[in-house]
PDB file of C-alpha atoms in Angstrom:
ATOM      1  CA  GLN A   1      -7.910 -16.344   5.905  1.00 86.00           C
ATOM      2  CA  VAL A   2      -6.783 -13.226   3.878  1.00 94.00           C
ATOM      3  CA  GLN A   3      -3.084 -13.310   3.356  1.00 97.00           C
ATOM      4  CA  LEU A   4      -1.310 -10.828   1.009  1.00 97.00           C
ATOM      5  CA  VAL A   5       2.587 -11.565  -0.347  1.00 96.00           C
ATOM      6  CA  GLU A   6       4.103  -8.271  -1.475  1.00 96.00           C
ATOM      7  CA  SER A   7       6.650  -8.064  -3.869  1.00 96.00           C
ATOM      8  CA  GLY A   8       9.257  -5.587  -5.739  1.00 96.00           C
ATOM      9  CA  GLY A   9      10.643  -3.619  -2.920  1.00 95.00           C
ATOM     10  CA  GLY A  10      14.481  -3.115  -3.691  1.00 97.00           C
ATOM     11  CA  SER A  11      17.216   0.060  -4.131  1.00 98.00           C
ATOM     12  CA  VAL A  12      17.442   2.777  -6.088  1.00 98.00           C
ATOM     13  CA  GLN A  13      18.632   6.266  -6.801  1.00 98.00           C
ATOM     14  CA  ALA A  14      16.310   9.310  -6.232  1.00 98.00           C
ATOM     15  CA  GLY A  15      14.079  10.284  -9.204  1.00 98.00           C
ATOM     16  CA  GLY A  16      13.887   6.455 -10.314  1.00 98.00           C
ATOM     17  CA  SER A  17      10.737   4.373  -9.760  1.00 98.00           C
ATOM     18  CA  LEU A  18       9.874   1.192  -8.196  1.00 98.00           C
ATOM     19  CA  ARG A  19       6.129  -0.267  -8.506  1.00 98.00           C
ATOM     20  CA  LEU A  20       4.947  -2.699  -5.410  1.00 98.00           C
ATOM     21  CA  SER A  21       3.056  -6.124  -6.031  1.00 98.00           C
ATOM     22  CA  CYS A  22       0.956  -7.213  -3.474  1.00 98.00           C
ATOM     23  CA  VAL A  23      -0.959 -10.597  -4.109  1.00 97.00           C
ATOM     24  CA  VAL A  24      -4.506 -11.513  -1.984  1.00 97.00           C
ATOM     25  CA  SER A  25      -5.617 -15.231  -1.575  1.00 95.00           C
ATOM     26  CA  GLY A  26      -8.585 -16.443   0.540  1.00 92.00           C
ATOM     27  CA  GLY A  27     -11.402 -14.016   0.334  1.00 87.00           C
ATOM     28  CA  THR A  28     -13.137 -12.186  -2.251  1.00 90.00           C
ATOM     29  CA  TYR A  29     -11.515  -9.500  -3.392  1.00 93.00           C
ATOM     30  CA  LYS A  30     -13.168  -7.044  -4.018  1.00 93.00           C
ATOM     31  CA  HIS A  31     -14.681  -6.606  -0.936  1.00 94.00           C
ATOM     32  CA  TYR A  32     -11.974  -5.413   0.469  1.00 95.00           C
ATOM     33  CA  ARG A  33     -10.433  -1.860   1.117  1.00 97.00           C
ATOM     34  CA  MET A  34      -7.347  -2.142   0.070  1.00 97.00           C
ATOM     35  CA  ALA A  35      -4.588   0.031   1.054  1.00 98.00           C
ATOM     36  CA  TRP A  36      -0.022   0.112   1.105  1.00 98.00           C
ATOM     37  CA  PHE A  37       1.439   1.301   4.092  1.00 98.00           C
ATOM     38  CA  ARG A  38       5.168   1.990   5.096  1.00 98.00           C
ATOM     39  CA  GLN A  39       7.190   2.258   8.400  1.00 97.00           C
ATOM     40  CA  VAL A  40      10.397   3.510   8.845  1.00 94.00           C
ATOM     41  CA  GLN A  41      12.370   2.059  12.084  1.00 88.00           C
ATOM     42  CA  GLY A  42      11.494   3.671  15.355  1.00 91.00           C
ATOM     43  CA  LYS A  43       8.676   5.912  13.290  1.00 94.00           C
ATOM     44  CA  GLU A  44       4.883   5.423  13.184  1.00 94.00           C
ATOM     45  CA  ARG A  45       3.476   3.682  10.858  1.00 95.00           C
ATOM     46  CA  GLU A  46       1.829   5.950   7.555  1.00 97.00           C
ATOM     47  CA  GLY A  47      -0.672   5.368   5.248  1.00 98.00           C
ATOM     48  CA  ILE A  48      -0.122   6.498   2.199  1.00 98.00           C
ATOM     49  CA  ALA A  49      -2.847   5.039  -0.776  1.00 98.00           C
ATOM     50  CA  ALA A  50      -6.038   3.070  -0.020  1.00 98.00           C
ATOM     51  CA  ILE A  51      -8.191   2.309  -2.819  1.00 98.00           C
ATOM     52  CA  ASP A  52     -11.411   0.788  -2.935  1.00 97.00           C
ATOM     53  CA  GLY A  53     -11.824  -2.859  -4.432  1.00 95.00           C
ATOM     54  CA  ASP A  54     -14.532  -2.636  -5.639  1.00 94.00           C
ATOM     55  CA  ASP A  55     -15.171   0.338  -7.551  1.00 94.00           C
ATOM     56  CA  GLY A  56     -11.738   1.924  -7.515  1.00 95.00           C
ATOM     57  CA  SER A  57     -11.897   4.867  -5.764  1.00 97.00           C
ATOM     58  CA  THR A  58      -8.934   5.897  -4.394  1.00 98.00           C
ATOM     59  CA  LYS A  59      -7.317   8.318  -1.283  1.00 98.00           C
ATOM     60  CA  TYR A  60      -3.683   9.242  -1.241  1.00 98.00           C
ATOM     61  CA  ALA A  61      -1.160  10.932   1.760  1.00 97.00           C
ATOM     62  CA  ASP A  62      -0.215  14.248   0.753  1.00 97.00           C
ATOM     63  CA  SER A  63       3.271  13.444   0.903  1.00 97.00           C
ATOM     64  CA  VAL A  64       3.256  11.149  -2.103  1.00 98.00           C
ATOM     65  CA  LYS A  65       0.828  12.365  -3.591  1.00 98.00           C
ATOM     66  CA  GLY A  66       1.156  12.951  -7.297  1.00 98.00           C
ATOM     67  CA  ARG A  67       3.874  10.503  -7.789  1.00 98.00           C
ATOM     68  CA  PHE A  68       2.431   7.648  -6.364  1.00 98.00           C
ATOM     69  CA  THR A  69      -0.210   5.467  -7.756  1.00 98.00           C
ATOM     70  CA  ILE A  70      -2.474   2.884  -6.475  1.00 98.00           C
ATOM     71  CA  SER A  71      -4.174   0.611  -8.429  1.00 98.00           C
ATOM     72  CA  GLN A  72      -5.533  -2.618  -8.930  1.00 97.00           C
ATOM     73  CA  ASP A  73      -5.888  -5.698 -11.156  1.00 96.00           C
ATOM     74  CA  SER A  74      -8.877  -7.429  -9.682  1.00 92.00           C
ATOM     75  CA  ALA A  75      -9.028 -10.622 -12.028  1.00 94.00           C
ATOM     76  CA  LYS A  76      -5.806 -10.945 -10.632  1.00 95.00           C
ATOM     77  CA  ASN A  77      -6.151 -10.322  -7.049  1.00 96.00           C
ATOM     78  CA  THR A  78      -3.457  -8.483  -7.275  1.00 97.00           C
ATOM     79  CA  LEU A  79      -2.534  -5.024  -6.113  1.00 98.00           C
ATOM     80  CA  TYR A  80      -0.334  -2.055  -6.580  1.00 98.00           C
ATOM     81  CA  LEU A  81       2.260   0.351  -6.004  1.00 98.00           C
ATOM     82  CA  GLN A  82       3.618   2.625  -9.048  1.00 98.00           C
ATOM     83  CA  MET A  83       6.350   4.670  -7.274  1.00 98.00           C
ATOM     84  CA  ASN A  84       7.491   7.408  -9.327  1.00 98.00           C
ATOM     85  CA  SER A  85       9.997  10.531  -8.379  1.00 98.00           C
ATOM     86  CA  LEU A  86      11.768   8.368  -5.420  1.00 98.00           C
ATOM     87  CA  LYS A  87      12.841  10.557  -2.631  1.00 97.00           C
ATOM     88  CA  PRO A  88      15.441   9.459   0.642  1.00 97.00           C
ATOM     89  CA  GLU A  89      12.720   9.706   2.290  1.00 96.00           C
ATOM     90  CA  ASP A  90      10.710   7.582   0.446  1.00 97.00           C
ATOM     91  CA  THR A  91      12.386   4.650   2.634  1.00 97.00           C
ATOM     92  CA  ALA A  92      11.252   2.477   4.376  1.00 98.00           C
ATOM     93  CA  ILE A  93       9.711  -0.820   5.005  1.00 98.00           C
ATOM     94  CA  TYR A  94       6.579  -0.632   2.360  1.00 98.00           C
ATOM     95  CA  TYR A  95       3.352  -3.312   3.688  1.00 98.00           C
ATOM     96  CA  CYS A  96       0.019  -3.917   2.200  1.00 98.00           C
ATOM     97  CA  ALA A  97      -2.906  -4.349   3.803  1.00 98.00           C
ATOM     98  CA  ALA A  98      -6.513  -5.271   3.323  1.00 97.00           C
ATOM     99  CA  ASP A  99      -9.853  -4.690   5.737  1.00 96.00           C
ATOM    100  CA  SER A 100     -13.925  -4.977   4.967  1.00 95.00           C
ATOM    101  CA  PHE A 101     -14.635  -2.104   7.336  1.00 94.00           C
ATOM    102  CA  TRP A 102     -13.338   0.735   7.178  1.00 93.00           C
ATOM    103  CA  GLY A 103     -13.836   3.119   4.183  1.00 93.00           C
ATOM    104  CA  VAL A 104     -11.393   4.297   1.386  1.00 94.00           C
ATOM    105  CA  GLY A 105     -11.955   7.602   2.347  1.00 89.00           C
ATOM    106  CA  VAL A 106     -10.364   7.427   6.756  1.00 93.00           C
ATOM    107  CA  LEU A 107      -8.798   3.490   6.050  1.00 94.00           C
ATOM    108  CA  LEU A 108      -4.898   5.219   6.261  1.00 95.00           C
ATOM    109  CA  ARG A 109      -5.867   6.253   9.812  1.00 94.00           C
ATOM    110  CA  HIS A 110      -7.040   3.037  10.610  1.00 94.00           C
ATOM    111  CA  HIS A 111      -5.484   0.422  11.379  1.00 93.00           C
ATOM    112  CA  PRO A 112      -6.490  -2.785   8.903  1.00 96.00           C
ATOM    113  CA  ASP A 113      -7.402  -6.175  10.268  1.00 95.00           C
ATOM    114  CA  TYR A 114      -4.814  -7.956   7.215  1.00 97.00           C
ATOM    115  CA  TRP A 115      -1.059  -7.480   6.117  1.00 97.00           C
ATOM    116  CA  GLY A 116       1.445  -8.435   4.262  1.00 97.00           C
ATOM    117  CA  GLN A 117       4.809  -9.550   5.283  1.00 96.00           C
ATOM    118  CA  GLY A 118       6.367  -6.287   3.948  1.00 97.00           C
ATOM    119  CA  THR A 119       9.212  -4.732   1.591  1.00 97.00           C
ATOM    120  CA  GLN A 120      12.069  -2.909   1.859  1.00 97.00           C
ATOM    121  CA  VAL A 121      12.256   0.158  -0.303  1.00 98.00           C
ATOM    122  CA  THR A 122      15.682   1.807  -0.455  1.00 98.00           C
ATOM    123  CA  VAL A 123      16.644   5.476  -2.037  1.00 98.00           C
ATOM    124  CA  SER A 124      19.675   6.541  -2.648  1.00 98.00           C
ATOM    125  CA  SER A 125      20.516  10.035  -2.953  1.00 94.00           C
TER     126      SER A 125
END
């Protein structure tokens, strides 16, 4: 059973930066496409960034393109999300996710198989 544990959330002022981490256990990392989703209470969950665990190809939502960077250290089974130029509208619970079926190009539009517990990111103006 694949398990995902996020860390790195917190509170920051607008314009600041945060880096989220997600440690993956229970599976072979390179077999998965990894992604970050976020959800604001009362709204639908939004897929924001995805990466192929094998070849490192990436995909971003327009809302974060140019500000957020998804990366990985497959030797450590760890996924990252570097968030720069944060805005108040980035405030949400951020989830790490993994899937073995959908490709990077479409994963953000689907519901991955495995999810972390989520970490809160709060951006104040």
